[in-house]
Amino acid sequence: SRHLTWSFHTPRVINAEKSEFNEDQAASCQISIRRREPGLEEDEEWLILCSTQFLTGYYWALFDGHGGPDAAIIASNYLHYCIKQKLEEVVGGITGAHPPMHLSGRCVCDSDPQFVEEKHIHAEDLVVGALENAFQECDEVIGQEMEATNQMGGCTALAALYFQGKLYVANAGDSRAILVLKEDIVPMSCEFTPETERQRIQQLAFLFPKLLDSEFTRFEFPRRLKGDDVGQKVLYRDYFMEGWGYKTVEKADLKYPLVHGHGKQARLLGTLAVSRGLGDHQLKVIDTNIEVKPFLSCIPKVNVFDFALHDIKEDDVLIMATDGLWDVLCDKEVAHMVRSFLAENRTDPHRFSELAKCLVYRARGKKRGHQWMLDDSHEASYDDVSVFVIPLHKRDED
Amino acid sequence: SRHLTWSFHTPRVINAEKSEFNEDQAASCQISIRRREPGLEEDEEWLILCSTQFLTGYYWALFDGHGGPDAAIIASNYLHYCIKQKLEEVVGGITGAHPPMHLSGRCVCDSDPQFVEEKHIHAEDLVVGALENAFQECDEVIGQEMEATNQMGGCTALAALYFQGKLYVANAGDSRAILVLKEDIVPMSCEFTPETERQRIQQLAFLFPKLLDSEFTRFEFPRRLKGDDVGQKVLYRDYFMEGWGYKTVEKADLKYPLVHGHGKQARLLGTLAVSRGLGDHQLKVIDTNIEVKPFLSCIPKVNVFDFALHDIKEDDVLIMATDGLWDVLCDKEVAHMVRSFLAENRTDPHRFSELAKCLVYRARGKKRGHQWMLDDSHEASYDDVSVFVIPLHKRDED
């Protein structure tokens, strides 16, 4: 099996001192997963201690906060602990020394042979399940913590875990991770926004109309409707539609749309620009009693990259960044910068952190008068920008 | 614009006389879409008739019935009419002669400029929306019709529409359509089964636990649990998990799972092998009051193929078939048969219908003793098998 050692002054740059307040948070650490001897109960603690072995995971995460930095701070202090816990719960199945019942699904049920199933469950599926459960647990903890201390806010979460020869990227929000390989760019996440999750959000409002408290319409229209549109035919979409249809405007359609706007302007309940993440338990639509949380999901989509299936080259890296980077640079532009920077700086021992800085400064742009501009004289990112550059190549020393 | 004329003794073969009862139905026809002059009201009927122009669509559909043939028969008689109606509702936007308000999304709202949006809505999106709405309307009609006549049953629906230079394939169920092109196989549908839609189905049960009436568990396990599993740790998945975790078995977990089984054996509520389709309004789980319909969706997923972006060759075809074919032949095997059959029978004027027959007979296999066997001595399909072979190449005569 592959041995990687990463230094944990991992190359990352947060925000490049542009704004006074920064709602981005980052975390990275080794995760030691305790592997218990099976069959031992909690009260045999001394035996557990005697027989403990550890597996090592490597973890990096970015949290982009909104409505205050608190949720992002708690998440950056706590998510890796949730992941460690959830991995320990399934580690017996992962290592396979004592695979718990039905990992293979081949267990035959003699009394009821028609129920025997082959589900093709692999160790990888247990790690994915652990990450999904960890995000959910972390969200619960954030909710309790913030209620107890009367704090507000939420955050997106993008977490990468290297474990047992595979890279797992779990994403809930609009940050993005890509692998920049010598010959290829591999997307490791997709963005969850009110626009990309429109159908899920509209369907919830269809199933539970009370959630909108008669203040919003669940229909999508190409623009905000106004009084003289009543009686006209306009384009609309309901929860079950990927295409568009026409409807005759009624008075109820003049309400503010549940999901409104396009691209970076898309908003959920006029309030939030993301549809997945952690926190926001107390968030209400301004001047109403309408809660936003029921429409949010804390569950990440997990993508897996198996190192055994790829020939990793020296300059291959994982790039993780908050939306501030991707708003102004596309995957190809980032990959181009990564490849040319690393090729030009082959001997610099700090080249990965220099590259992270370089990416952040590029997205931040240069100050010209009152505006921050990109090199191509487009407007630069005004958002917080945080970037991880994580080398993938096996290194025996650091 | 492209002109295609299809003969409507379209090459199709149903069931190959294998079973006595056949629950598959097929339909194909031209659809004439009436294009009204805009601004005319219903009561100006004579003016409408004077100014009517028609656009032509070509339609093919397969319906795989279950619990009786009635739903499939109604759908085969009615879905094209729903599609015609829904297309007529949006035809003004499609032809663009008088694009109704906001088709482009560019309409500026002077009073409220921040609400101006660019949604990039194209004519194609209106056809997709029309198909989605047509399936929903057809499902309602089937529900009313079957309640009135006390009929039972449901069906899957796979419909293809050629309209204005594009091929639209709308699928609700486990039939499949692929394009077999000279150099390429293009999937035009994906299957909707209790297994592929597990998360949607489990989530409904999570949101509305009463739908299970305490008779089912929404959790998925690798096999049916039994009494002595209580207290053991077993693998499970909940609605939000793509991965797997462990849970300690409680008594409630011994209930029959909402989604159970793998592959062709997967069942929804122990009752149905598909999760989308038309009908089944009255269907209850045997010996209970639990309704299946709330877990079913009648909404198709629509895939679009733009002829203008491809150089269509003489032997390029659309293959549509019910699951009976795909259970025993994969896309590649079908494509191989299609290409070699058409190359060997270039002059036969009935070669497309001969090919459809050939595919059905291949899936049906040969009778050896009491068993139907494939050429490679695997077991053949015992299901109904229906196949359309639709040539894509432009023909001026037929």
PDB file of N, CA and C in Angstrom, chain A residues 89-90 93 100-103 107 109 115 117-121 125-126 128-129 132-133 136 207-208 220-224 226 229 233-235 240-244 246 256 260-262 299 301, chain B residues 89-90 93 100-103 107 109 115 117-121 125-126 128-129 132-133 136 208 220-224 226 229 233-235 240-244 246 256 260-262 299 301:
ATOM      1  N   GLU A  89     -16.263   3.703  13.470  1.00  0.00           N
ATOM      2  CA  GLU A  89     -17.433   2.824  13.556  1.00  0.00           C
ATOM      3  C   GLU A  89     -17.438   1.760  12.461  1.00  0.00           C
ATOM      4  N   VAL A  90     -16.789   2.042  11.328  1.00  0.00           N
ATOM      5  CA  VAL A  90     -16.856   1.098  10.199  1.00  0.00           C
ATOM      6  C   VAL A  90     -15.508   0.462   9.878  1.00  0.00           C
ATOM      7  N   GLY A  93     -15.081  -3.238   8.976  1.00  0.00           N
ATOM      8  CA  GLY A  93     -15.470  -3.594   7.622  1.00  0.00           C
ATOM      9  C   GLY A  93     -14.475  -3.121   6.590  1.00  0.00           C
ATOM     10  N   PRO A 100     -17.434  -7.393   9.336  1.00  0.00           N
ATOM     11  CA  PRO A 100     -18.721  -7.615   9.991  1.00  0.00           C
ATOM     12  C   PRO A 100     -19.712  -8.164   8.983  1.00  0.00           C
ATOM     13  N   MET A 101     -20.709  -8.756   9.528  1.00  0.00           N
ATOM     14  CA  MET A 101     -21.771  -9.406   8.785  1.00  0.00           C
ATOM     15  C   MET A 101     -22.197  -8.653   7.531  1.00  0.00           C
ATOM     16  N   HIS A 102     -22.275  -9.365   6.425  1.00  0.00           N
ATOM     17  CA  HIS A 102     -22.890  -8.883   5.191  1.00  0.00           C
ATOM     18  C   HIS A 102     -22.105  -7.810   4.468  1.00  0.00           C
ATOM     19  N   LEU A 103     -20.837  -7.652   4.769  1.00  0.00           N
ATOM     20  CA  LEU A 103     -20.100  -6.660   3.994  1.00  0.00           C
ATOM     21  C   LEU A 103     -20.118  -7.076   2.532  1.00  0.00           C
ATOM     22  N   CYS A 107     -23.741 -13.313   2.448  1.00  0.00           N
ATOM     23  CA  CYS A 107     -24.255 -14.115   3.557  1.00  0.00           C
ATOM     24  C   CYS A 107     -25.591 -14.744   3.187  1.00  0.00           C
ATOM     25  N   CYS A 109     -29.017 -16.632   3.746  1.00  0.00           N
ATOM     26  CA  CYS A 109     -30.040 -16.745   4.773  1.00  0.00           C
ATOM     27  C   CYS A 109     -30.794 -18.033   4.481  1.00  0.00           C
ATOM     28  N   PHE A 115     -34.157 -14.155  -0.463  1.00  0.00           N
ATOM     29  CA  PHE A 115     -33.748 -12.843  -0.025  1.00  0.00           C
ATOM     30  C   PHE A 115     -32.234 -12.636  -0.063  1.00  0.00           C
ATOM     31  N   GLU A 117     -28.926 -11.574  -1.384  1.00  0.00           N
ATOM     32  CA  GLU A 117     -28.651 -10.505  -2.324  1.00  0.00           C
ATOM     33  C   GLU A 117     -27.157 -10.299  -2.458  1.00  0.00           C
ATOM     34  N   GLU A 118     -26.789  -9.835  -3.630  1.00  0.00           N
ATOM     35  CA  GLU A 118     -25.402  -9.436  -3.832  1.00  0.00           C
ATOM     36  C   GLU A 118     -25.410  -7.936  -4.101  1.00  0.00           C
ATOM     37  N   LYS A 119     -24.979  -7.165  -3.146  1.00  0.00           N
ATOM     38  CA  LYS A 119     -25.082  -5.717  -3.271  1.00  0.00           C
ATOM     39  C   LYS A 119     -23.776  -5.077  -3.712  1.00  0.00           C
ATOM     40  N   HIS A 120     -22.744  -5.880  -3.845  1.00  0.00           N
ATOM     41  CA  HIS A 120     -21.449  -5.344  -4.277  1.00  0.00           C
ATOM     42  C   HIS A 120     -21.008  -4.168  -3.405  1.00  0.00           C
ATOM     43  N   ILE A 121     -20.991  -4.358  -2.110  1.00  0.00           N
ATOM     44  CA  ILE A 121     -20.579  -3.294  -1.205  1.00  0.00           C
ATOM     45  C   ILE A 121     -19.088  -3.421  -0.938  1.00  0.00           C
ATOM     46  N   ASP A 125     -17.409   2.145  -0.067  1.00  0.00           N
ATOM     47  CA  ASP A 125     -18.778   2.574   0.236  1.00  0.00           C
ATOM     48  C   ASP A 125     -18.947   2.886   1.725  1.00  0.00           C
ATOM     49  N   LEU A 126     -18.145   2.221   2.558  1.00  0.00           N
ATOM     50  CA  LEU A 126     -18.211   2.499   3.998  1.00  0.00           C
ATOM     51  C   LEU A 126     -17.579   3.848   4.311  1.00  0.00           C
ATOM     52  N   VAL A 128     -17.461   6.389   2.171  1.00  0.00           N
ATOM     53  CA  VAL A 128     -18.437   7.369   1.676  1.00  0.00           C
ATOM     54  C   VAL A 128     -19.559   7.548   2.696  1.00  0.00           C
ATOM     55  N   GLY A 129     -20.096   6.435   3.203  1.00  0.00           N
ATOM     56  CA  GLY A 129     -21.155   6.505   4.215  1.00  0.00           C
ATOM     57  C   GLY A 129     -20.680   7.230   5.474  1.00  0.00           C
ATOM     58  N   GLU A 132     -20.698  10.962   4.757  1.00  0.00           N
ATOM     59  CA  GLU A 132     -22.078  11.476   4.742  1.00  0.00           C
ATOM     60  C   GLU A 132     -22.617  11.625   6.167  1.00  0.00           C
ATOM     61  N   ASN A 133     -22.388  10.592   6.972  1.00  0.00           N
ATOM     62  CA  ASN A 133     -22.866  10.655   8.358  1.00  0.00           C
ATOM     63  C   ASN A 133     -22.118  11.694   9.180  1.00  0.00           C
ATOM     64  N   GLN A 136     -23.547  15.111   8.622  1.00  0.00           N
ATOM     65  CA  GLN A 136     -24.823  15.271   9.300  1.00  0.00           C
ATOM     66  C   GLN A 136     -24.625  15.471  10.802  1.00  0.00           C
ATOM     67  N   LEU A 207     -44.583  19.744  -1.447  1.00  0.00           N
ATOM     68  CA  LEU A 207     -45.018  18.759  -0.457  1.00  0.00           C
ATOM     69  C   LEU A 207     -45.460  19.425   0.844  1.00  0.00           C
ATOM     70  N   PHE A 208     -44.768  20.513   1.222  1.00  0.00           N
ATOM     71  CA  PHE A 208     -45.082  21.204   2.480  1.00  0.00           C
ATOM     72  C   PHE A 208     -45.302  22.692   2.207  1.00  0.00           C
ATOM     73  N   GLU A 220     -40.940  28.989 -10.757  1.00  0.00           N
ATOM     74  CA  GLU A 220     -39.841  29.794 -11.288  1.00  0.00           C
ATOM     75  C   GLU A 220     -40.336  30.541 -12.522  1.00  0.00           C
ATOM     76  N   PHE A 221     -40.018  31.812 -12.623  1.00  0.00           N
ATOM     77  CA  PHE A 221     -40.317  32.618 -13.802  1.00  0.00           C
ATOM     78  C   PHE A 221     -39.019  33.221 -14.315  1.00  0.00           C
ATOM     79  N   PRO A 222     -39.000  33.652 -15.588  1.00  0.00           N
ATOM     80  CA  PRO A 222     -37.750  34.206 -16.114  1.00  0.00           C
ATOM     81  C   PRO A 222     -37.365  35.529 -15.448  1.00  0.00           C
ATOM     82  N   ARG A 223     -38.338  36.250 -14.937  1.00  0.00           N
ATOM     83  CA  ARG A 223     -38.036  37.462 -14.178  1.00  0.00           C
ATOM     84  C   ARG A 223     -39.121  37.651 -13.139  1.00  0.00           C
ATOM     85  N   ARG A 224     -38.914  38.584 -12.220  1.00  0.00           N
ATOM     86  CA  ARG A 224     -39.929  38.915 -11.227  1.00  0.00           C
ATOM     87  C   ARG A 224     -41.166  39.469 -11.930  1.00  0.00           C
ATOM     88  N   LYS A 226     -44.855  41.440 -12.187  1.00  0.00           N
ATOM     89  CA  LYS A 226     -45.425  42.645 -11.592  1.00  0.00           C
ATOM     90  C   LYS A 226     -46.924  42.719 -11.891  1.00  0.00           C
ATOM     91  N   ASP A 229     -48.692  42.043 -15.186  1.00  0.00           N
ATOM     92  CA  ASP A 229     -48.526  40.732 -15.825  1.00  0.00           C
ATOM     93  C   ASP A 229     -49.743  39.831 -15.597  1.00  0.00           C
ATOM     94  N   LYS A 233     -49.719  35.428 -20.420  1.00  0.00           N
ATOM     95  CA  LYS A 233     -49.049  34.127 -20.399  1.00  0.00           C
ATOM     96  C   LYS A 233     -47.553  34.347 -20.219  1.00  0.00           C
ATOM     97  N   VAL A 234     -46.973  33.675 -19.242  1.00  0.00           N
ATOM     98  CA  VAL A 234     -45.521  33.783 -19.058  1.00  0.00           C
ATOM     99  C   VAL A 234     -44.913  32.391 -18.923  1.00  0.00           C
ATOM    100  N   LEU A 235     -43.644  32.325 -19.193  1.00  0.00           N
ATOM    101  CA  LEU A 235     -42.908  31.077 -19.017  1.00  0.00           C
ATOM    102  C   LEU A 235     -42.775  30.767 -17.540  1.00  0.00           C
ATOM    103  N   PHE A 240     -41.308  19.535 -11.149  1.00  0.00           N
ATOM    104  CA  PHE A 240     -41.039  18.330 -11.930  1.00  0.00           C
ATOM    105  C   PHE A 240     -40.496  18.637 -13.321  1.00  0.00           C
ATOM    106  N   MET A 241     -40.264  19.906 -13.635  1.00  0.00           N
ATOM    107  CA  MET A 241     -39.901  20.289 -14.997  1.00  0.00           C
ATOM    108  C   MET A 241     -38.439  20.686 -15.147  1.00  0.00           C
ATOM    109  N   GLU A 242     -37.788  20.050 -16.130  1.00  0.00           N
ATOM    110  CA  GLU A 242     -36.501  20.572 -16.570  1.00  0.00           C
ATOM    111  C   GLU A 242     -36.718  21.540 -17.720  1.00  0.00           C
ATOM    112  N   GLY A 243     -37.773  21.309 -18.481  1.00  0.00           N
ATOM    113  CA  GLY A 243     -38.158  22.241 -19.538  1.00  0.00           C
ATOM    114  C   GLY A 243     -39.048  23.342 -18.986  1.00  0.00           C
ATOM    115  N   TRP A 244     -39.546  24.185 -19.903  1.00  0.00           N
ATOM    116  CA  TRP A 244     -40.391  25.318 -19.517  1.00  0.00           C
ATOM    117  C   TRP A 244     -41.769  25.173 -20.145  1.00  0.00           C
ATOM    118  N   TYR A 246     -45.888  27.435 -20.364  1.00  0.00           N
ATOM    119  CA  TYR A 246     -46.541  28.728 -20.166  1.00  0.00           C
ATOM    120  C   TYR A 246     -47.637  28.599 -19.145  1.00  0.00           C
ATOM    121  N   TYR A 256     -42.901  36.689  -4.188  1.00  0.00           N
ATOM    122  CA  TYR A 256     -41.480  36.513  -4.468  1.00  0.00           C
ATOM    123  C   TYR A 256     -41.177  35.026  -4.708  1.00  0.00           C
ATOM    124  N   HIS A 260     -34.853  32.324  -6.927  1.00  0.00           N
ATOM    125  CA  HIS A 260     -34.904  33.449  -7.845  1.00  0.00           C
ATOM    126  C   HIS A 260     -33.508  33.888  -8.238  1.00  0.00           C
ATOM    127  N   GLY A 261     -33.391  34.278  -9.503  1.00  0.00           N
ATOM    128  CA  GLY A 261     -32.117  34.803  -9.985  1.00  0.00           C
ATOM    129  C   GLY A 261     -31.313  33.749 -10.701  1.00  0.00           C
ATOM    130  N   HIS A 262     -30.250  34.160 -11.293  1.00  0.00           N
ATOM    131  CA  HIS A 262     -29.476  33.338 -12.216  1.00  0.00           C
ATOM    132  C   HIS A 262     -27.995  33.431 -11.860  1.00  0.00           C
ATOM    133  N   ILE A 299     -25.948  17.272   3.553  1.00  0.00           N
ATOM    134  CA  ILE A 299     -25.342  16.030   3.053  1.00  0.00           C
ATOM    135  C   ILE A 299     -24.414  16.330   1.885  1.00  0.00           C
ATOM    136  N   LYS A 301     -22.074  15.463  -1.434  1.00  0.00           N
ATOM    137  CA  LYS A 301     -21.875  14.492  -2.518  1.00  0.00           C
ATOM    138  C   LYS A 301     -20.390  14.126  -2.468  1.00  0.00           C
TER     139      LYS A 301
ATOM    140  N   GLU B  89     -49.869  24.415 -27.053  1.00  0.00           N
ATOM    141  CA  GLU B  89     -49.866  25.501 -26.064  1.00  0.00           C
ATOM    142  C   GLU B  89     -48.595  26.345 -26.133  1.00  0.00           C
ATOM    143  N   VAL B  90     -47.496  25.752 -26.607  1.00  0.00           N
ATOM    144  CA  VAL B  90     -46.219  26.493 -26.586  1.00  0.00           C
ATOM    145  C   VAL B  90     -45.708  26.791 -27.990  1.00  0.00           C
ATOM    146  N   GLY B  93     -44.108  30.132 -28.933  1.00  0.00           N
ATOM    147  CA  GLY B  93     -42.725  30.328 -28.477  1.00  0.00           C
ATOM    148  C   GLY B  93     -41.733  29.512 -29.273  1.00  0.00           C
ATOM    149  N   PRO B 100     -43.830  34.674 -27.375  1.00  0.00           N
ATOM    150  CA  PRO B 100     -44.514  35.232 -26.212  1.00  0.00           C
ATOM    151  C   PRO B 100     -43.502  35.801 -25.229  1.00  0.00           C
ATOM    152  N   MET B 101     -44.015  36.655 -24.430  1.00  0.00           N
ATOM    153  CA  MET B 101     -43.253  37.396 -23.432  1.00  0.00           C
ATOM    154  C   MET B 101     -42.178  36.545 -22.729  1.00  0.00           C
ATOM    155  N   HIS B 102     -41.008  37.113 -22.683  1.00  0.00           N
ATOM    156  CA  HIS B 102     -39.909  36.557 -21.874  1.00  0.00           C
ATOM    157  C   HIS B 102     -39.348  35.244 -22.365  1.00  0.00           C
ATOM    158  N   LEU B 103     -39.609  34.881 -23.597  1.00  0.00           N
ATOM    159  CA  LEU B 103     -38.977  33.656 -24.059  1.00  0.00           C
ATOM    160  C   LEU B 103     -37.468  33.794 -23.974  1.00  0.00           C
ATOM    161  N   CYS B 107     -36.393  40.461 -21.398  1.00  0.00           N
ATOM    162  CA  CYS B 107     -37.358  41.522 -21.126  1.00  0.00           C
ATOM    163  C   CYS B 107     -36.966  42.302 -19.864  1.00  0.00           C
ATOM    164  N   CYS B 109     -37.382  44.811 -16.833  1.00  0.00           N
ATOM    165  CA  CYS B 109     -38.426  45.287 -15.947  1.00  0.00           C
ATOM    166  C   CYS B 109     -37.956  46.632 -15.402  1.00  0.00           C
ATOM    167  N   PHE B 115     -34.122  42.630 -11.065  1.00  0.00           N
ATOM    168  CA  PHE B 115     -34.793  41.366 -11.283  1.00  0.00           C
ATOM    169  C   PHE B 115     -34.688  40.865 -12.723  1.00  0.00           C
ATOM    170  N   GLU B 117     -33.376  39.006 -15.684  1.00  0.00           N
ATOM    171  CA  GLU B 117     -32.613  37.765 -15.686  1.00  0.00           C
ATOM    172  C   GLU B 117     -32.391  37.293 -17.101  1.00  0.00           C
ATOM    173  N   GLU B 118     -31.343  36.583 -17.302  1.00  0.00           N
ATOM    174  CA  GLU B 118     -31.115  35.906 -18.572  1.00  0.00           C
ATOM    175  C   GLU B 118     -31.100  34.419 -18.287  1.00  0.00           C
ATOM    176  N   LYS B 119     -32.157  33.764 -18.680  1.00  0.00           N
ATOM    177  CA  LYS B 119     -32.298  32.345 -18.323  1.00  0.00           C
ATOM    178  C   LYS B 119     -31.891  31.417 -19.452  1.00  0.00           C
ATOM    179  N   HIS B 120     -31.564  31.992 -20.609  1.00  0.00           N
ATOM    180  CA  HIS B 120     -31.162  31.149 -21.744  1.00  0.00           C
ATOM    181  C   HIS B 120     -32.194  30.072 -22.059  1.00  0.00           C
ATOM    182  N   ILE B 121     -33.417  30.466 -22.226  1.00  0.00           N
ATOM    183  CA  ILE B 121     -34.480  29.512 -22.550  1.00  0.00           C
ATOM    184  C   ILE B 121     -34.604  29.410 -24.071  1.00  0.00           C
ATOM    185  N   ASP B 125     -36.382  23.869 -24.839  1.00  0.00           N
ATOM    186  CA  ASP B 125     -36.852  23.762 -23.457  1.00  0.00           C
ATOM    187  C   ASP B 125     -38.375  23.737 -23.389  1.00  0.00           C
ATOM    188  N   LEU B 126     -39.018  24.370 -24.366  1.00  0.00           N
ATOM    189  CA  LEU B 126     -40.483  24.345 -24.397  1.00  0.00           C
ATOM    190  C   LEU B 126     -40.998  22.975 -24.829  1.00  0.00           C
ATOM    191  N   VAL B 128     -39.376  20.136 -24.284  1.00  0.00           N
ATOM    192  CA  VAL B 128     -39.124  19.288 -23.103  1.00  0.00           C
ATOM    193  C   VAL B 128     -40.233  19.493 -22.073  1.00  0.00           C
ATOM    194  N   GLY B 129     -40.567  20.748 -21.793  1.00  0.00           N
ATOM    195  CA  GLY B 129     -41.639  21.048 -20.846  1.00  0.00           C
ATOM    196  C   GLY B 129     -42.971  20.465 -21.304  1.00  0.00           C
ATOM    197  N   GLU B 132     -42.964  16.751 -20.597  1.00  0.00           N
ATOM    198  CA  GLU B 132     -43.139  16.508 -19.161  1.00  0.00           C
ATOM    199  C   GLU B 132     -44.602  16.690 -18.757  1.00  0.00           C
ATOM    200  N   ASN B 133     -45.201  17.786 -19.217  1.00  0.00           N
ATOM    201  CA  ASN B 133     -46.598  18.045 -18.884  1.00  0.00           C
ATOM    202  C   ASN B 133     -47.545  17.041 -19.527  1.00  0.00           C
ATOM    203  N   GLN B 136     -47.705  13.916 -17.492  1.00  0.00           N
ATOM    204  CA  GLN B 136     -48.494  14.126 -16.276  1.00  0.00           C
ATOM    205  C   GLN B 136     -49.991  14.137 -16.599  1.00  0.00           C
ATOM    206  N   PHE B 208     -42.897  11.373   4.999  1.00  0.00           N
ATOM    207  CA  PHE B 208     -44.288  10.986   5.300  1.00  0.00           C
ATOM    208  C   PHE B 208     -44.326   9.542   5.789  1.00  0.00           C
ATOM    209  N   GLU B 220     -32.487   0.405   3.870  1.00  0.00           N
ATOM    210  CA  GLU B 220     -32.051  -0.664   2.983  1.00  0.00           C
ATOM    211  C   GLU B 220     -31.007  -1.509   3.714  1.00  0.00           C
ATOM    212  N   PHE B 221     -31.123  -2.822   3.628  1.00  0.00           N
ATOM    213  CA  PHE B 221     -30.133  -3.742   4.181  1.00  0.00           C
ATOM    214  C   PHE B 221     -29.649  -4.653   3.059  1.00  0.00           C
ATOM    215  N   PRO B 222     -28.480  -5.281   3.233  1.00  0.00           N
ATOM    216  CA  PRO B 222     -27.995  -6.144   2.147  1.00  0.00           C
ATOM    217  C   PRO B 222     -28.874  -7.381   1.933  1.00  0.00           C
ATOM    218  N   ARG B 223     -29.580  -7.811   2.946  1.00  0.00           N
ATOM    219  CA  ARG B 223     -30.521  -8.923   2.787  1.00  0.00           C
ATOM    220  C   ARG B 223     -31.646  -8.739   3.798  1.00  0.00           C
ATOM    221  N   ARG B 224     -32.677  -9.514   3.653  1.00  0.00           N
ATOM    222  CA  ARG B 224     -33.778  -9.475   4.596  1.00  0.00           C
ATOM    223  C   ARG B 224     -33.279  -9.903   5.972  1.00  0.00           C
ATOM    224  N   LYS B 226     -33.624 -11.158   9.983  1.00  0.00           N
ATOM    225  CA  LYS B 226     -34.493 -12.108  10.668  1.00  0.00           C
ATOM    226  C   LYS B 226     -34.314 -11.977  12.172  1.00  0.00           C
ATOM    227  N   ASP B 229     -31.073 -11.539  14.127  1.00  0.00           N
ATOM    228  CA  ASP B 229     -30.191 -10.420  13.809  1.00  0.00           C
ATOM    229  C   ASP B 229     -30.332  -9.276  14.819  1.00  0.00           C
ATOM    230  N   LYS B 233     -24.799  -5.842  14.531  1.00  0.00           N
ATOM    231  CA  LYS B 233     -24.536  -4.709  13.644  1.00  0.00           C
ATOM    232  C   LYS B 233     -24.651  -5.168  12.196  1.00  0.00           C
ATOM    233  N   VAL B 234     -25.432  -4.463  11.418  1.00  0.00           N
ATOM    234  CA  VAL B 234     -25.551  -4.797   9.994  1.00  0.00           C
ATOM    235  C   VAL B 234     -25.386  -3.532   9.163  1.00  0.00           C
ATOM    236  N   LEU B 235     -25.008  -3.755   7.929  1.00  0.00           N
ATOM    237  CA  LEU B 235     -24.910  -2.655   6.983  1.00  0.00           C
ATOM    238  C   LEU B 235     -26.296  -2.128   6.643  1.00  0.00           C
ATOM    239  N   PHE B 240     -30.370   9.540   2.630  1.00  0.00           N
ATOM    240  CA  PHE B 240     -29.371  10.530   2.251  1.00  0.00           C
ATOM    241  C   PHE B 240     -28.019   9.903   1.914  1.00  0.00           C
ATOM    242  N   MET B 241     -27.927   8.567   1.931  1.00  0.00           N
ATOM    243  CA  MET B 241     -26.626   7.911   1.795  1.00  0.00           C
ATOM    244  C   MET B 241     -26.449   7.235   0.445  1.00  0.00           C
ATOM    245  N   GLU B 242     -25.343   7.566  -0.223  1.00  0.00           N
ATOM    246  CA  GLU B 242     -24.906   6.750  -1.351  1.00  0.00           C
ATOM    247  C   GLU B 242     -23.969   5.655  -0.849  1.00  0.00           C
ATOM    248  N   GLY B 243     -23.263   5.946   0.234  1.00  0.00           N
ATOM    249  CA  GLY B 243     -22.426   4.950   0.874  1.00  0.00           C
ATOM    250  C   GLY B 243     -23.228   4.130   1.878  1.00  0.00           C
ATOM    251  N   TRP B 244     -22.517   3.250   2.587  1.00  0.00           N
ATOM    252  CA  TRP B 244     -23.163   2.375   3.565  1.00  0.00           C
ATOM    253  C   TRP B 244     -22.614   2.645   4.952  1.00  0.00           C
ATOM    254  N   TYR B 246     -23.095   1.186   9.419  1.00  0.00           N
ATOM    255  CA  TYR B 246     -23.580   0.088  10.253  1.00  0.00           C
ATOM    256  C   TYR B 246     -24.645   0.587  11.201  1.00  0.00           C
ATOM    257  N   TYR B 256     -40.483  -5.579   6.455  1.00  0.00           N
ATOM    258  CA  TYR B 256     -40.093  -5.713   5.054  1.00  0.00           C
ATOM    259  C   TYR B 256     -39.581  -4.370   4.545  1.00  0.00           C
ATOM    260  N   HIS B 260     -36.436  -3.301  -1.903  1.00  0.00           N
ATOM    261  CA  HIS B 260     -35.751  -4.539  -1.547  1.00  0.00           C
ATOM    262  C   HIS B 260     -35.337  -5.281  -2.808  1.00  0.00           C
ATOM    263  N   GLY B 261     -34.193  -5.907  -2.733  1.00  0.00           N
ATOM    264  CA  GLY B 261     -33.721  -6.719  -3.853  1.00  0.00           C
ATOM    265  C   GLY B 261     -32.749  -5.958  -4.730  1.00  0.00           C
ATOM    266  N   HIS B 262     -32.182  -6.679  -5.664  1.00  0.00           N
ATOM    267  CA  HIS B 262     -31.070  -6.158  -6.453  1.00  0.00           C
ATOM    268  C   HIS B 262     -31.343  -6.471  -7.915  1.00  0.00           C
ATOM    269  N   ILE B 299     -43.318  11.407 -14.237  1.00  0.00           N
ATOM    270  CA  ILE B 299     -42.558  12.420 -14.986  1.00  0.00           C
ATOM    271  C   ILE B 299     -41.410  11.756 -15.737  1.00  0.00           C
ATOM    272  N   LYS B 301     -37.826  11.597 -17.854  1.00  0.00           N
ATOM    273  CA  LYS B 301     -36.578  12.319 -18.105  1.00  0.00           C
ATOM    274  C   LYS B 301     -36.443  12.420 -19.624  1.00  0.00           C
TER     275      LYS B 301
END
